[in-house]
Short mmCIF file of C-alpha atoms and ligand atoms in Angstrom, two decimals:
data_model
loop_
_atom_site.label_atom_id
_atom_site.label_comp_id
_atom_site.label_asym_id
_atom_site.label_seq_id
_atom_site.Cartn_x
_atom_site.Cartn_y
_atom_site.Cartn_z
CA MET A 941 39.55 4.94 2.94
CA ASP A 942 36.75 3.76 0.45
CA PRO A 943 33.97 6.49 -0.43
CA ILE A 944 31.40 4.76 1.71
CA ALA A 945 33.72 4.93 4.78
CA GLN A 946 34.50 8.49 4.08
CA LEU A 947 30.91 9.26 3.86
CA VAL A 948 29.84 7.40 7.05
CA ALA A 949 32.89 8.93 8.93
CA LYS A 950 31.96 12.62 7.90
CA ALA A 951 27.99 11.92 8.78
CA GLY A 952 29.10 10.79 12.02
CA LYS A 953 31.34 13.99 13.00
CA ARG A 954 28.70 16.29 11.36
CA LEU A 955 25.25 14.95 12.34
CA GLY A 956 26.38 13.15 15.93
CA PRO A 957 26.44 9.15 16.75
CA LYS A 958 22.66 8.52 16.86
CA ALA A 959 22.36 9.30 13.16
CA VAL A 960 24.91 6.72 12.03
CA ILE A 961 24.04 3.04 12.86
CA THR A 962 27.06 0.74 12.14
CA ASP A 963 26.17 -2.18 14.14
CA PRO A 964 25.63 -5.17 11.77
CA LYS A 965 22.66 -6.45 14.11
CA GLU A 966 20.95 -3.52 14.34
CA ILE A 967 20.94 -2.97 10.53
CA GLU A 968 19.99 -6.65 9.63
CA PRO A 969 16.21 -6.48 10.01
CA TRP A 970 16.22 -3.59 7.77
CA VAL A 971 17.82 -4.67 4.72
CA ILE A 972 15.36 -7.44 4.15
CA ASP A 973 12.01 -6.89 2.59
CA TRP A 974 8.75 -7.34 4.56
CA ARG A 975 7.96 -10.69 2.62
CA GLY A 976 11.33 -11.93 3.47
CA ARG A 977 12.04 -12.56 -0.32
CA VAL A 978 15.11 -9.99 -1.12
CA HIS A 979 18.09 -9.65 0.92
CA GLY A 980 20.26 -6.64 0.62
CA GLU A 981 23.17 -5.07 2.32
CA SER A 982 23.98 -1.83 4.05
CA ARG A 983 27.45 -1.04 5.70
CA ALA A 984 25.85 1.61 7.60
CA MET A 985 22.25 2.98 8.40
CA LEU A 986 22.03 6.77 8.26
CA ALA A 987 19.01 8.06 10.53
CA PRO A 988 18.62 11.63 10.38
CA SER A 989 16.35 13.55 12.82
CA SER A 990 15.78 16.73 10.75
CA THR A 991 15.29 18.15 7.37
CA GLU A 992 18.75 19.71 7.80
CA ASP A 993 20.33 16.27 8.35
CA VAL A 994 18.81 14.86 5.48
CA VAL A 995 20.33 17.79 3.25
CA GLU A 996 23.77 16.99 4.70
CA ILE A 997 23.48 13.39 3.93
CA VAL A 998 22.11 13.87 0.42
CA ARG A 999 24.99 16.33 0.02
CA LEU A 1000 27.58 13.86 1.03
CA ALA A 1001 26.22 11.20 -1.11
CA ALA A 1002 26.53 13.38 -4.23
CA GLU A 1003 30.17 14.41 -3.27
CA TYR A 1004 31.03 10.51 -2.88
CA GLY A 1005 28.86 9.24 -5.26
CA VAL A 1006 27.17 6.91 -2.72
CA PRO A 1007 23.38 5.82 -3.54
CA LEU A 1008 20.86 6.37 -0.95
CA VAL A 1009 17.97 4.03 -0.03
CA PRO A 1010 15.23 5.88 1.84
CA GLN A 1011 13.24 3.75 4.04
CA GLY A 1012 10.22 4.04 6.53
CA GLY A 1013 8.59 1.25 8.25
CA ASN A 1014 9.93 -1.27 5.50
CA THR A 1015 6.44 -2.66 5.03
CA GLY A 1016 6.41 -2.08 1.15
CA MET A 1017 5.38 -4.86 -0.87
CA ALA A 1018 7.88 -4.57 -3.94
CA ALA A 1019 11.11 -4.36 -1.94
CA GLY A 1020 11.45 -0.60 -2.84
CA ALA A 1021 13.31 -0.04 0.43
CA THR A 1022 15.80 -2.82 0.24
CA PRO A 1023 19.19 -1.94 -0.63
CA PRO A 1024 21.24 -3.73 -3.31
CA GLY A 1025 22.86 -6.96 -2.16
CA ASP A 1026 26.60 -5.79 -3.19
CA GLY A 1027 26.54 -3.24 -0.28
CA SER A 1028 26.87 -0.40 -2.81
CA ALA A 1029 24.11 1.92 -1.29
CA LEU A 1030 23.48 3.14 2.22
CA LEU A 1031 20.03 2.98 4.03
CA VAL A 1032 18.41 6.14 5.21
CA SER A 1033 16.05 5.30 7.60
CA MET A 1034 13.47 8.07 8.34
CA ARG A 1035 11.89 6.77 11.55
CA ARG A 1036 13.72 9.20 13.92
CA MET A 1037 11.98 12.10 12.03
CA ASN A 1038 8.63 11.26 13.82
CA ARG A 1039 7.24 14.66 15.02
CA ILE A 1040 3.68 15.86 13.98
CA ARG A 1041 4.63 19.36 13.37
CA SER A 1042 1.01 20.66 13.54
CA MET A 1043 -2.54 19.44 13.43
CA ARG A 1044 -5.14 22.17 12.58
CA ALA A 1045 -8.73 21.37 12.79
CA ASP A 1046 -9.46 24.73 11.54
CA ASP A 1047 -7.60 24.22 8.20
CA ARG A 1048 -8.13 20.41 8.25
CA LEU A 1049 -4.57 19.82 7.86
CA ALA A 1050 -1.93 17.96 9.68
CA LEU A 1051 1.86 18.38 9.03
CA ALA A 1052 3.62 15.28 9.81
CA GLU A 1053 7.48 14.27 9.41
CA ALA A 1054 8.09 11.41 7.15
CA GLY A 1055 8.88 8.95 10.08
CA VAL A 1056 5.41 9.23 11.79
CA ILE A 1057 3.79 6.01 11.78
CA LEU A 1058 0.41 5.88 10.53
CA ALA A 1059 -1.53 4.60 13.80
CA THR A 1060 0.26 7.57 15.59
CA LEU A 1061 -1.14 10.16 13.20
CA HIS A 1062 -4.63 8.41 13.39
CA ASP A 1063 -4.57 8.59 17.18
CA ALA A 1064 -3.43 12.55 17.04
CA ALA A 1065 -6.14 13.20 14.56
CA HIS A 1066 -8.81 11.26 16.65
CA GLU A 1067 -7.72 13.80 19.82
CA ALA A 1068 -8.11 16.83 17.73
CA GLY A 1069 -11.59 15.61 16.78
CA MET A 1070 -10.61 15.01 13.39
CA ARG A 1071 -9.72 11.79 11.36
CA PHE A 1072 -7.18 11.04 8.89
CA PRO A 1073 -8.80 8.31 6.63
CA LEU A 1074 -6.42 6.47 4.89
CA THR A 1075 -6.08 2.96 6.65
CA LEU A 1076 -4.22 -0.33 6.02
CA GLY A 1077 -3.05 -3.45 7.76
CA ALA A 1078 0.42 -2.08 8.32
CA ARG A 1079 -0.86 0.95 9.93
CA GLY A 1080 1.09 0.10 13.36
CA SER A 1081 4.47 0.13 11.29
CA CYS A 1082 4.24 1.91 8.08
CA THR A 1083 5.25 5.78 7.90
CA ILE A 1084 3.84 8.73 6.25
CA GLY A 1085 6.95 9.03 4.11
CA GLY A 1086 6.42 5.49 2.79
CA LEU A 1087 3.05 5.93 2.26
CA ALA A 1088 3.30 9.21 0.24
CA SER A 1089 6.32 7.51 -1.73
CA THR A 1090 4.13 4.52 -2.79
CA ASN A 1091 1.01 6.58 -2.98
CA ALA A 1092 -0.64 3.50 -0.84
CA GLY A 1093 -4.20 2.77 -1.14
CA GLY A 1094 -5.87 0.60 1.56
CA THR A 1095 -9.41 0.04 2.38
CA GLN A 1096 -10.85 3.50 2.31
CA VAL A 1097 -10.02 4.45 -1.26
CA LEU A 1098 -13.73 4.12 -2.39
CA LYS A 1099 -14.62 7.52 -0.70
CA PHE A 1100 -11.23 9.27 -0.08
CA GLY A 1101 -9.14 8.19 -2.86
CA THR A 1102 -5.51 6.84 -2.72
CA MET A 1103 -2.70 8.95 -0.58
CA ARG A 1104 -2.12 11.25 -3.81
CA SER A 1105 -5.71 12.66 -3.01
CA LEU A 1106 -4.85 13.18 0.67
CA VAL A 1107 -1.52 14.96 0.45
CA ALA A 1108 -1.69 18.63 0.14
CA GLY A 1109 2.02 19.07 -0.20
CA VAL A 1110 5.28 17.63 0.28
CA GLU A 1111 8.80 18.66 1.82
CA ALA A 1112 11.45 16.87 0.48
CA VAL A 1113 15.19 17.15 -0.28
CA LEU A 1114 15.97 16.78 -3.95
CA PRO A 1115 19.29 14.95 -5.10
CA ASP A 1116 21.21 18.22 -5.57
CA GLY A 1117 20.48 18.89 -1.84
CA SER A 1118 18.19 21.66 -2.22
CA VAL A 1119 14.67 21.36 -0.12
CA HIS A 1120 11.43 21.43 -2.01
CA SER A 1121 9.03 23.08 0.66
CA GLY A 1122 5.48 22.52 -0.64
CA LEU A 1123 3.74 22.57 2.97
CA SER A 1124 1.96 25.46 2.74
CA GLY A 1125 -1.36 23.60 2.15
CA LEU A 1126 -2.66 25.93 -0.34
CA LYS A 1127 -5.88 24.54 -2.01
CA LYS A 1128 -5.06 26.41 -5.21
CA ASP A 1129 -1.79 26.77 -6.56
CA ASN A 1130 -1.01 26.73 -10.50
CA ARG A 1131 2.61 27.46 -10.72
CA GLY A 1132 3.01 24.75 -13.19
CA TYR A 1133 4.28 21.15 -12.84
CA SER A 1134 3.58 19.91 -9.28
CA LEU A 1135 6.45 18.62 -7.71
CA ASP A 1136 4.41 17.41 -4.73
CA GLN A 1137 2.54 14.94 -7.21
CA LEU A 1138 5.85 13.80 -8.67
CA LEU A 1139 7.14 12.94 -5.56
CA ILE A 1140 4.10 10.96 -4.41
CA GLY A 1141 4.57 7.43 -5.66
CA ALA A 1142 8.28 8.00 -6.66
CA GLU A 1143 9.43 5.36 -4.31
CA GLY A 1144 12.42 7.49 -3.05
CA THR A 1145 14.01 7.73 -6.61
CA LEU A 1146 13.62 11.63 -6.96
CA GLY A 1147 14.39 12.73 -3.37
CA VAL A 1148 14.04 12.01 0.37
CA VAL A 1149 10.40 12.98 1.67
CA THR A 1150 10.99 14.76 5.13
CA ALA A 1151 7.56 15.79 5.74
CA VAL A 1152 3.84 15.81 4.33
CA ALA A 1153 1.00 17.99 4.75
CA LEU A 1154 -2.00 15.89 4.95
CA ARG A 1155 -5.73 16.43 4.30
CA LEU A 1156 -8.05 15.44 7.32
CA VAL A 1157 -11.75 14.86 7.39
CA PRO A 1158 -14.31 15.12 10.45
CA ALA A 1159 -14.00 12.43 12.93
CA ILE A 1160 -16.43 9.47 12.41
CA ALA A 1161 -19.43 9.82 14.83
CA ALA A 1162 -20.73 6.12 14.15
CA ARG A 1163 -19.86 3.20 11.99
CA ALA A 1164 -21.81 0.18 10.57
CA VAL A 1165 -20.19 -2.96 9.14
CA ALA A 1166 -22.17 -5.82 7.82
CA TRP A 1167 -21.19 -8.86 5.80
CA ALA A 1168 -23.29 -10.24 2.85
CA GLY A 1169 -23.21 -13.47 0.73
CA VAL A 1170 -23.47 -13.09 -2.97
CA GLU A 1171 -23.23 -15.25 -5.86
CA SER A 1172 -20.77 -13.74 -8.08
CA PRO A 1173 -18.39 -10.59 -8.26
CA SER A 1174 -20.86 -9.17 -10.73
CA LYS A 1175 -23.67 -9.27 -8.22
CA ALA A 1176 -21.24 -7.74 -5.62
CA LEU A 1177 -20.76 -4.94 -8.07
CA ASP A 1178 -24.51 -4.51 -8.36
CA LEU A 1179 -24.83 -4.25 -4.64
CA LEU A 1180 -22.16 -1.83 -4.38
CA ARG A 1181 -23.77 0.42 -7.17
CA PHE A 1182 -27.06 -0.09 -5.52
CA LEU A 1183 -25.66 1.20 -2.09
CA GLU A 1184 -23.98 4.11 -3.79
CA GLY A 1185 -27.09 5.21 -5.34
CA ARG A 1186 -28.80 5.64 -1.98
CA THR A 1187 -26.15 6.58 0.50
CA SER A 1188 -23.14 8.48 0.60
CA SER A 1189 -21.93 6.68 3.36
CA ILE A 1190 -20.31 3.81 2.04
CA GLU A 1191 -16.43 3.88 2.34
CA GLY A 1192 -15.31 0.25 2.66
CA PHE A 1193 -16.23 -2.49 0.21
CA GLU A 1194 -14.19 -5.56 0.07
CA LEU A 1195 -14.65 -8.81 -1.97
CA ILE A 1196 -13.83 -12.20 -0.23
CA PRO A 1197 -14.22 -15.41 -2.20
CA HIS A 1198 -15.63 -18.41 -0.40
CA ALA A 1199 -12.25 -20.17 -0.59
CA SER A 1200 -10.21 -17.42 0.97
CA LEU A 1201 -12.87 -17.20 4.11
CA ASP A 1202 -12.37 -21.06 4.32
CA LEU A 1203 -8.67 -20.61 4.48
CA VAL A 1204 -8.91 -18.20 7.03
CA LEU A 1205 -11.25 -20.11 9.35
CA LYS A 1206 -9.01 -23.20 8.94
CA HIS A 1207 -5.82 -21.19 9.89
CA VAL A 1208 -6.55 -18.47 11.83
CA PRO A 1209 -7.56 -18.84 15.47
CA ASN A 1210 -10.78 -17.09 17.01
CA THR A 1211 -12.48 -16.67 13.77
CA ARG A 1212 -16.00 -17.87 12.72
CA ALA A 1213 -17.97 -17.21 9.60
CA PRO A 1214 -20.50 -14.46 9.90
CA LEU A 1215 -23.41 -16.23 7.84
CA SER A 1216 -24.78 -19.80 8.67
CA GLY A 1217 -25.00 -20.61 4.90
CA GLU A 1218 -22.23 -21.14 2.30
CA HIS A 1219 -21.74 -18.28 -0.28
CA ALA A 1220 -19.59 -18.61 -3.27
CA TRP A 1221 -18.51 -14.97 -2.60
CA ASN A 1222 -18.74 -12.38 0.27
CA VAL A 1223 -18.49 -8.86 0.72
CA LEU A 1224 -17.76 -6.67 3.66
CA VAL A 1225 -19.45 -3.22 3.92
CA GLU A 1226 -18.41 -0.41 6.14
CA ALA A 1227 -20.76 2.74 6.20
CA THR A 1228 -19.55 5.73 8.42
CA THR A 1229 -20.96 9.10 9.61
CA ALA A 1230 -19.70 12.02 10.98
CA ASP A 1231 -23.25 13.12 12.15
CA GLY A 1232 -24.06 11.84 15.45
CA ASP A 1233 -27.90 11.90 14.69
CA THR A 1234 -27.84 9.42 11.89
CA ASP A 1235 -28.45 5.87 12.66
CA ILE A 1236 -25.99 4.65 10.32
CA GLY A 1237 -26.64 0.94 11.19
CA ALA A 1238 -30.33 1.19 10.64
CA GLU A 1239 -29.66 2.77 7.25
CA LEU A 1240 -27.34 0.03 6.08
CA GLU A 1241 -29.79 -2.57 7.42
CA GLN A 1242 -32.59 -1.38 5.55
CA LEU A 1243 -30.68 -0.96 2.20
CA LEU A 1244 -29.26 -4.38 2.56
CA ALA A 1245 -33.08 -5.89 3.20
CA ALA A 1246 -34.10 -4.09 -0.23
CA ALA A 1247 -30.83 -5.77 -1.60
CA LEU A 1248 -31.94 -9.00 -0.49
CA GLN A 1249 -35.50 -8.66 -1.69
CA GLN A 1250 -34.31 -7.68 -5.08
CA GLY A 1251 -32.17 -11.18 -5.30
CA MET A 1252 -28.88 -8.96 -5.19
CA ILE A 1253 -27.61 -10.77 -2.12
CA GLY A 1254 -28.27 -14.29 -0.64
CA ASP A 1255 -27.88 -13.08 2.94
CA ALA A 1256 -26.48 -10.48 5.10
CA VAL A 1257 -25.78 -10.07 8.75
CA LEU A 1258 -24.95 -6.44 10.48
CA ALA A 1259 -22.19 -6.47 13.11
CA ALA A 1260 -23.94 -6.14 16.48
CA SER A 1261 -21.12 -4.40 18.44
CA GLU A 1262 -17.67 -2.79 17.84
CA GLY A 1263 -16.19 -6.23 18.66
CA GLN A 1264 -18.22 -8.00 15.98
CA ALA A 1265 -17.11 -5.17 13.40
CA GLU A 1266 -13.50 -5.87 14.32
CA ALA A 1267 -14.19 -9.46 14.02
CA PHE A 1268 -15.67 -9.11 10.41
CA TRP A 1269 -12.27 -6.90 9.51
CA LYS A 1270 -10.03 -9.54 10.95
CA LEU A 1271 -11.46 -12.28 8.49
CA ARG A 1272 -10.75 -9.79 5.57
CA ASP A 1273 -7.27 -8.73 7.13
CA SER A 1274 -6.29 -12.45 7.60
CA ILE A 1275 -6.20 -13.78 4.11
CA SER A 1276 -2.44 -13.39 3.32
CA GLU A 1277 -1.76 -14.87 6.65
CA ALA A 1278 -4.08 -17.64 6.36
CA GLU A 1279 -2.45 -18.18 2.57
CA ARG A 1280 0.84 -18.29 4.24
CA ALA A 1281 -0.12 -20.88 6.67
CA ASP A 1282 -1.52 -23.16 3.93
CA GLY A 1283 1.27 -23.02 1.50
CA GLN A 1284 2.95 -21.21 -1.30
CA THR A 1285 1.23 -18.22 -2.70
CA LEU A 1286 1.96 -15.60 -5.62
CA ALA A 1287 0.38 -12.30 -4.93
CA HIS A 1288 -0.52 -10.00 -7.84
CA ASP A 1289 -1.72 -6.52 -6.93
CA ILE A 1290 -3.70 -5.78 -10.08
CA SER A 1291 -6.30 -3.42 -11.35
CA VAL A 1292 -8.55 -3.18 -14.39
CA ALA A 1293 -11.78 -0.84 -15.08
CA VAL A 1294 -14.08 -1.23 -12.15
CA ALA A 1295 -16.98 -2.46 -14.38
CA ASP A 1296 -14.70 -4.91 -16.15
CA MET A 1297 -13.49 -6.51 -12.68
CA PRO A 1298 -16.07 -9.25 -12.15
CA GLU A 1299 -15.63 -10.61 -15.77
CA PHE A 1300 -11.72 -10.37 -15.61
CA LEU A 1301 -11.76 -12.03 -12.26
CA THR A 1302 -13.84 -15.03 -13.28
CA LYS A 1303 -12.17 -15.46 -16.78
CA ALA A 1304 -8.50 -14.89 -15.55
CA SER A 1305 -9.00 -17.36 -12.48
CA THR A 1306 -10.14 -20.27 -15.07
CA LYS A 1307 -7.37 -19.36 -17.52
CA VAL A 1308 -4.55 -19.34 -15.15
CA GLU A 1309 -5.74 -22.79 -13.42
CA ARG A 1310 -6.18 -24.38 -16.99
CA ALA A 1311 -2.64 -23.06 -17.97
CA PHE A 1312 -0.88 -24.23 -14.80
CA PRO A 1313 -2.60 -27.24 -13.62
CA GLY A 1314 -3.02 -27.79 -9.67
CA THR A 1315 -2.87 -24.05 -9.07
CA VAL A 1316 -5.88 -22.28 -7.28
CA ALA A 1317 -6.50 -18.71 -8.39
CA THR A 1318 -8.86 -16.18 -6.57
CA GLY A 1319 -8.87 -12.69 -6.27
CA PHE A 1320 -10.16 -10.63 -3.15
CA GLY A 1321 -9.96 -7.07 -2.19
CA HIS A 1322 -11.13 -3.43 -3.00
CA LEU A 1323 -13.66 -4.40 -5.86
CA GLY A 1324 -15.18 -0.92 -5.86
CA ASP A 1325 -11.43 0.59 -6.67
CA GLY A 1326 -11.18 -1.97 -9.55
CA ASN A 1327 -8.29 -3.32 -7.53
CA ILE A 1328 -7.86 -6.90 -6.84
CA HIS A 1329 -5.29 -9.10 -4.97
CA PHE A 1330 -5.17 -11.87 -7.58
CA HIS A 1331 -3.47 -14.59 -5.67
CA VAL A 1332 -2.36 -17.75 -7.15
CA ARG A 1333 -1.79 -20.76 -4.69
CA ALA A 1334 0.50 -23.72 -5.28
CA GLY A 1335 -1.66 -27.06 -5.11
CA SER A 1336 -1.16 -29.27 -2.26
CA HIS A 1337 1.12 -31.70 -4.59
CA ALA A 1338 3.37 -28.73 -5.53
CA ALA A 1339 7.16 -29.04 -5.18
CA PRO A 1340 8.73 -26.91 -2.45
CA ASP A 1341 10.55 -24.76 -5.02
CA TRP A 1342 7.19 -24.05 -7.00
CA TYR A 1343 7.54 -20.33 -6.04
CA GLU A 1344 11.21 -20.09 -7.44
CA SER A 1345 10.53 -22.45 -10.55
CA GLU A 1346 6.90 -21.66 -11.65
CA GLY A 1347 6.30 -18.11 -10.25
CA ALA A 1348 7.76 -16.09 -12.96
CA ASP A 1349 6.07 -17.85 -15.69
CA ILE A 1350 2.50 -17.75 -13.86
CA THR A 1351 3.16 -14.03 -13.31
CA ARG A 1352 3.90 -13.16 -16.60
CA PHE A 1353 0.91 -14.95 -17.63
CA VAL A 1354 -1.39 -13.11 -15.26
CA ASP A 1355 0.44 -9.58 -15.99
CA ASP A 1356 -0.29 -10.31 -19.72
CA LEU A 1357 -4.01 -10.97 -18.93
CA VAL A 1358 -4.12 -7.83 -17.02
CA THR A 1359 -2.37 -5.43 -19.86
CA ALA A 1360 -4.67 -7.12 -22.54
CA ALA A 1361 -7.59 -6.05 -20.36
CA GLY A 1362 -6.12 -2.32 -20.06
CA GLY A 1363 -5.15 -2.86 -16.51
CA SER A 1364 -2.14 -2.10 -14.33
CA ILE A 1365 0.34 -4.69 -12.83
CA SER A 1366 0.66 -2.48 -9.82
CA ALA A 1367 -2.55 -0.95 -8.47
CA GLU A 1368 -1.28 0.21 -5.05
CA HIS A 1369 2.10 -1.41 -4.15
CA GLY A 1370 4.40 0.11 -6.53
CA ILE A 1371 7.04 -1.19 -8.80
CA GLY A 1372 10.01 -1.31 -6.30
CA GLN A 1373 12.59 -3.91 -7.70
CA LEU A 1374 10.17 -6.84 -7.55
CA LYS A 1375 8.05 -5.55 -10.43
CA ARG A 1376 10.52 -3.65 -12.49
CA GLU A 1377 11.32 -6.03 -15.25
CA GLU A 1378 7.83 -6.63 -15.73
CA PHE A 1379 6.93 -3.14 -15.90
CA ALA A 1380 9.96 -2.53 -18.43
CA ARG A 1381 8.38 -5.37 -20.56
CA LEU A 1382 4.86 -4.13 -20.49
CA ALA A 1383 4.72 -0.30 -20.16
CA PRO A 1384 4.04 1.62 -23.33
CA PRO A 1385 7.41 3.13 -24.60
CA GLY A 1386 6.41 6.52 -24.08
CA ARG A 1387 5.82 6.10 -20.49
CA VAL A 1388 9.08 4.56 -19.97
CA HIS A 1389 10.83 7.27 -21.78
CA ALA A 1390 9.27 10.03 -19.79
CA LEU A 1391 9.97 8.30 -16.47
CA ARG A 1392 13.61 7.86 -17.35
CA ALA A 1393 14.02 11.76 -18.48
CA ILE A 1394 12.44 12.85 -15.17
CA LYS A 1395 14.84 10.58 -13.43
CA GLN A 1396 17.82 12.10 -15.45
CA ALA A 1397 16.81 15.59 -15.06
CA LEU A 1398 16.24 15.47 -11.11
CA ASP A 1399 18.86 12.80 -10.31
CA PRO A 1400 21.76 12.90 -12.96
CA LEU A 1401 24.05 11.32 -10.75
CA GLY A 1402 21.66 8.29 -9.91
CA ILE A 1403 22.11 8.71 -6.06
CA MET A 1404 18.52 8.43 -5.17
CA ASN A 1405 17.21 4.62 -4.68
CA PRO A 1406 18.88 3.32 -8.19
CA GLY A 1407 17.43 -0.01 -9.29
CA LYS A 1408 14.03 0.64 -8.27
CA LEU A 1409 11.01 1.79 -10.25
CA VAL A 1410 12.59 3.46 -13.40
CA PRO A 1411 13.15 0.50 -15.96
C1 LIG B 356 0.00 -6.10 6.40
C2 LIG B 356 0.33 -5.16 5.46
C3 LIG B 356 -0.77 -4.70 4.64
C4 LIG B 356 -0.60 -3.67 3.72
N1 LIG B 356 -1.81 -3.09 3.02
C5 LIG B 356 -1.67 -2.25 2.09
C6 LIG B 356 -2.99 -1.66 1.34
O1 LIG B 356 -3.96 -2.44 1.78
N2 LIG B 356 -2.68 -0.75 0.47
C7 LIG B 356 -1.61 -0.21 0.14
O2 LIG B 356 -1.21 0.48 -0.65
N3 LIG B 356 -0.36 -0.84 0.84
C8 LIG B 356 -0.30 -2.08 1.57
N4 LIG B 356 0.57 -2.48 2.31
C9 LIG B 356 2.32 -1.91 1.86
C10 LIG B 356 2.63 -0.98 2.69
O3 LIG B 356 2.39 -0.77 4.09
C11 LIG B 356 2.83 0.44 1.93
O4 LIG B 356 3.25 0.28 0.86
C12 LIG B 356 3.38 1.68 2.86
O5 LIG B 356 2.97 2.78 2.14
C13 LIG B 356 4.89 1.35 2.93
O6 LIG B 356 5.46 2.34 4.07
P1 LIG B 356 6.62 2.21 4.62
O7 LIG B 356 6.78 3.35 5.57
O8 LIG B 356 6.70 0.88 5.39
O9 LIG B 356 7.72 2.32 3.45
P2 LIG B 356 8.94 1.59 3.28
O10 LIG B 356 8.41 0.11 3.03
O11 LIG B 356 9.97 1.77 3.98
O12 LIG B 356 9.37 2.01 1.78
C14 LIG B 356 8.55 1.89 0.54
C15 LIG B 356 9.03 2.85 -0.56
O13 LIG B 356 8.87 4.04 -0.31
C16 LIG B 356 10.27 4.80 -0.26
N5 LIG B 356 10.46 5.62 0.84
C17 LIG B 356 9.95 5.20 2.29
N6 LIG B 356 9.97 6.42 2.93
C18 LIG B 356 10.51 7.29 2.26
C19 LIG B 356 10.91 8.73 2.23
N7 LIG B 356 10.62 9.67 3.49
N8 LIG B 356 11.11 9.26 1.32
C20 LIG B 356 11.46 8.73 -0.01
N9 LIG B 356 11.05 7.78 -0.28
C21 LIG B 356 10.87 6.90 0.64
C22 LIG B 356 11.45 3.50 -0.12
O14 LIG B 356 12.39 3.87 -0.52
C23 LIG B 356 10.47 2.40 -0.93
O15 LIG B 356 10.70 2.62 -2.17
C24 LIG B 356 0.73 -3.27 3.41
C25 LIG B 356 1.61 -3.90 3.94
C26 LIG B 356 1.57 -4.70 4.86
C27 LIG B 356 2.82 -5.42 5.40
#
């Protein structure tokens, strides 16, 4: 028997039949990345139900020299959870490890296993009168382990930071089969290097995350959502700074160009423009309060009225109901879907310094459209984090293979602009396998060297998600 067959047979005997899936039909959806661009292969999918199961799997992987690809909800945007196409690695699905071990309002901590779905955690925290503030479009499928392993961001980063600031500790099985137990939730712990922080954003290359201690915040008593029209990204940033200077309740601030709103209105049913006039840019603002006595709607309305008077915004409307607030968010969340319906799109998840983003956005769009005639370049998203989803759409006359034939050149062009501006070619989606080549091309040598040294020290056999992240 070859090593993979031997490993699978032993895992079946030791962990039971539920932990070893060999039916190709069951495996198939999980070997293709979320965007459907990368197709891998895995002869079996291992599905542990406990940390001990993961220890067993990692030990077997080391014994037989078979690489493992940890996977949560498979919603990652960089194909980090997609196994290689040659069938040399095995998928480790963490979805059966889905218990919330504890939810402590008094300590503001939740201990969730890696396979807990984000929406499930939201509900559980809500029931306990608390809130886990990180949220994103894939909340119904992505897992806590995946979120930690990609250091996910989302729409609430402005106030609460990325996953890194919301994780109080990590439990993980390291490549040698030992367990790192970092779930004590200590607020202060200065015993040298933080393994927890190293595992966050490691994309499964340093170990399998089995559980995470998560910081909770008080539940929201009320929220107010508004839509404003502005003439430029620079005015949008002025508005953000104006609001932040007067209230600490702003937690969402999303920039949406007119072209993206138009696409949503064209392709997504049951959508309509919040404002009657046309504005070159729009912002979606969300303010929240945990204090039931605060009239958050009135506060935001007053601030927007003052911004209007000062010429910062052209117009604004406050959502009159939860339904309308959701409708505003739907416009924002449907941009990628609308772009897909419209044709071919190249997505770049980039960041530059917040103050530099308005100028970067305007100049980079013009440069890309000039260098690649017929394309339309726009950016939308988390302006307050300096993180924009910079998308380049093929013009209506583009060839059907535009993505394959021109995509790499356009991406290199965009990545060069981002790097020249001192930014990052991956703000929140990670490197995975899709951005590895560009990361290797553009990352400072010192950074690459350190990454390789850490990987080599912790995973000398190279069994943890090889071919991902580390150039
Ligand atoms: C509609 C949509 C909207 C999104 N919006 C955002 C957004 O706003 N912000 C954002 O940051 N991301 C966003 N994403 C990307 C994605 O949801 C996140 O990257 C998420 O963290 C992935 O979680 P997952 O469980 O699906 O991980 P997977 O896709 O399964 O895995 C992602 C990476 O983590 C590793 N991994 C997964 N679980 C473990 C584990 N237990 N131990 C070790 N390694 C592990 C995998 O090997 C892989 O490298 C979005 C995705 C979609 C589909």
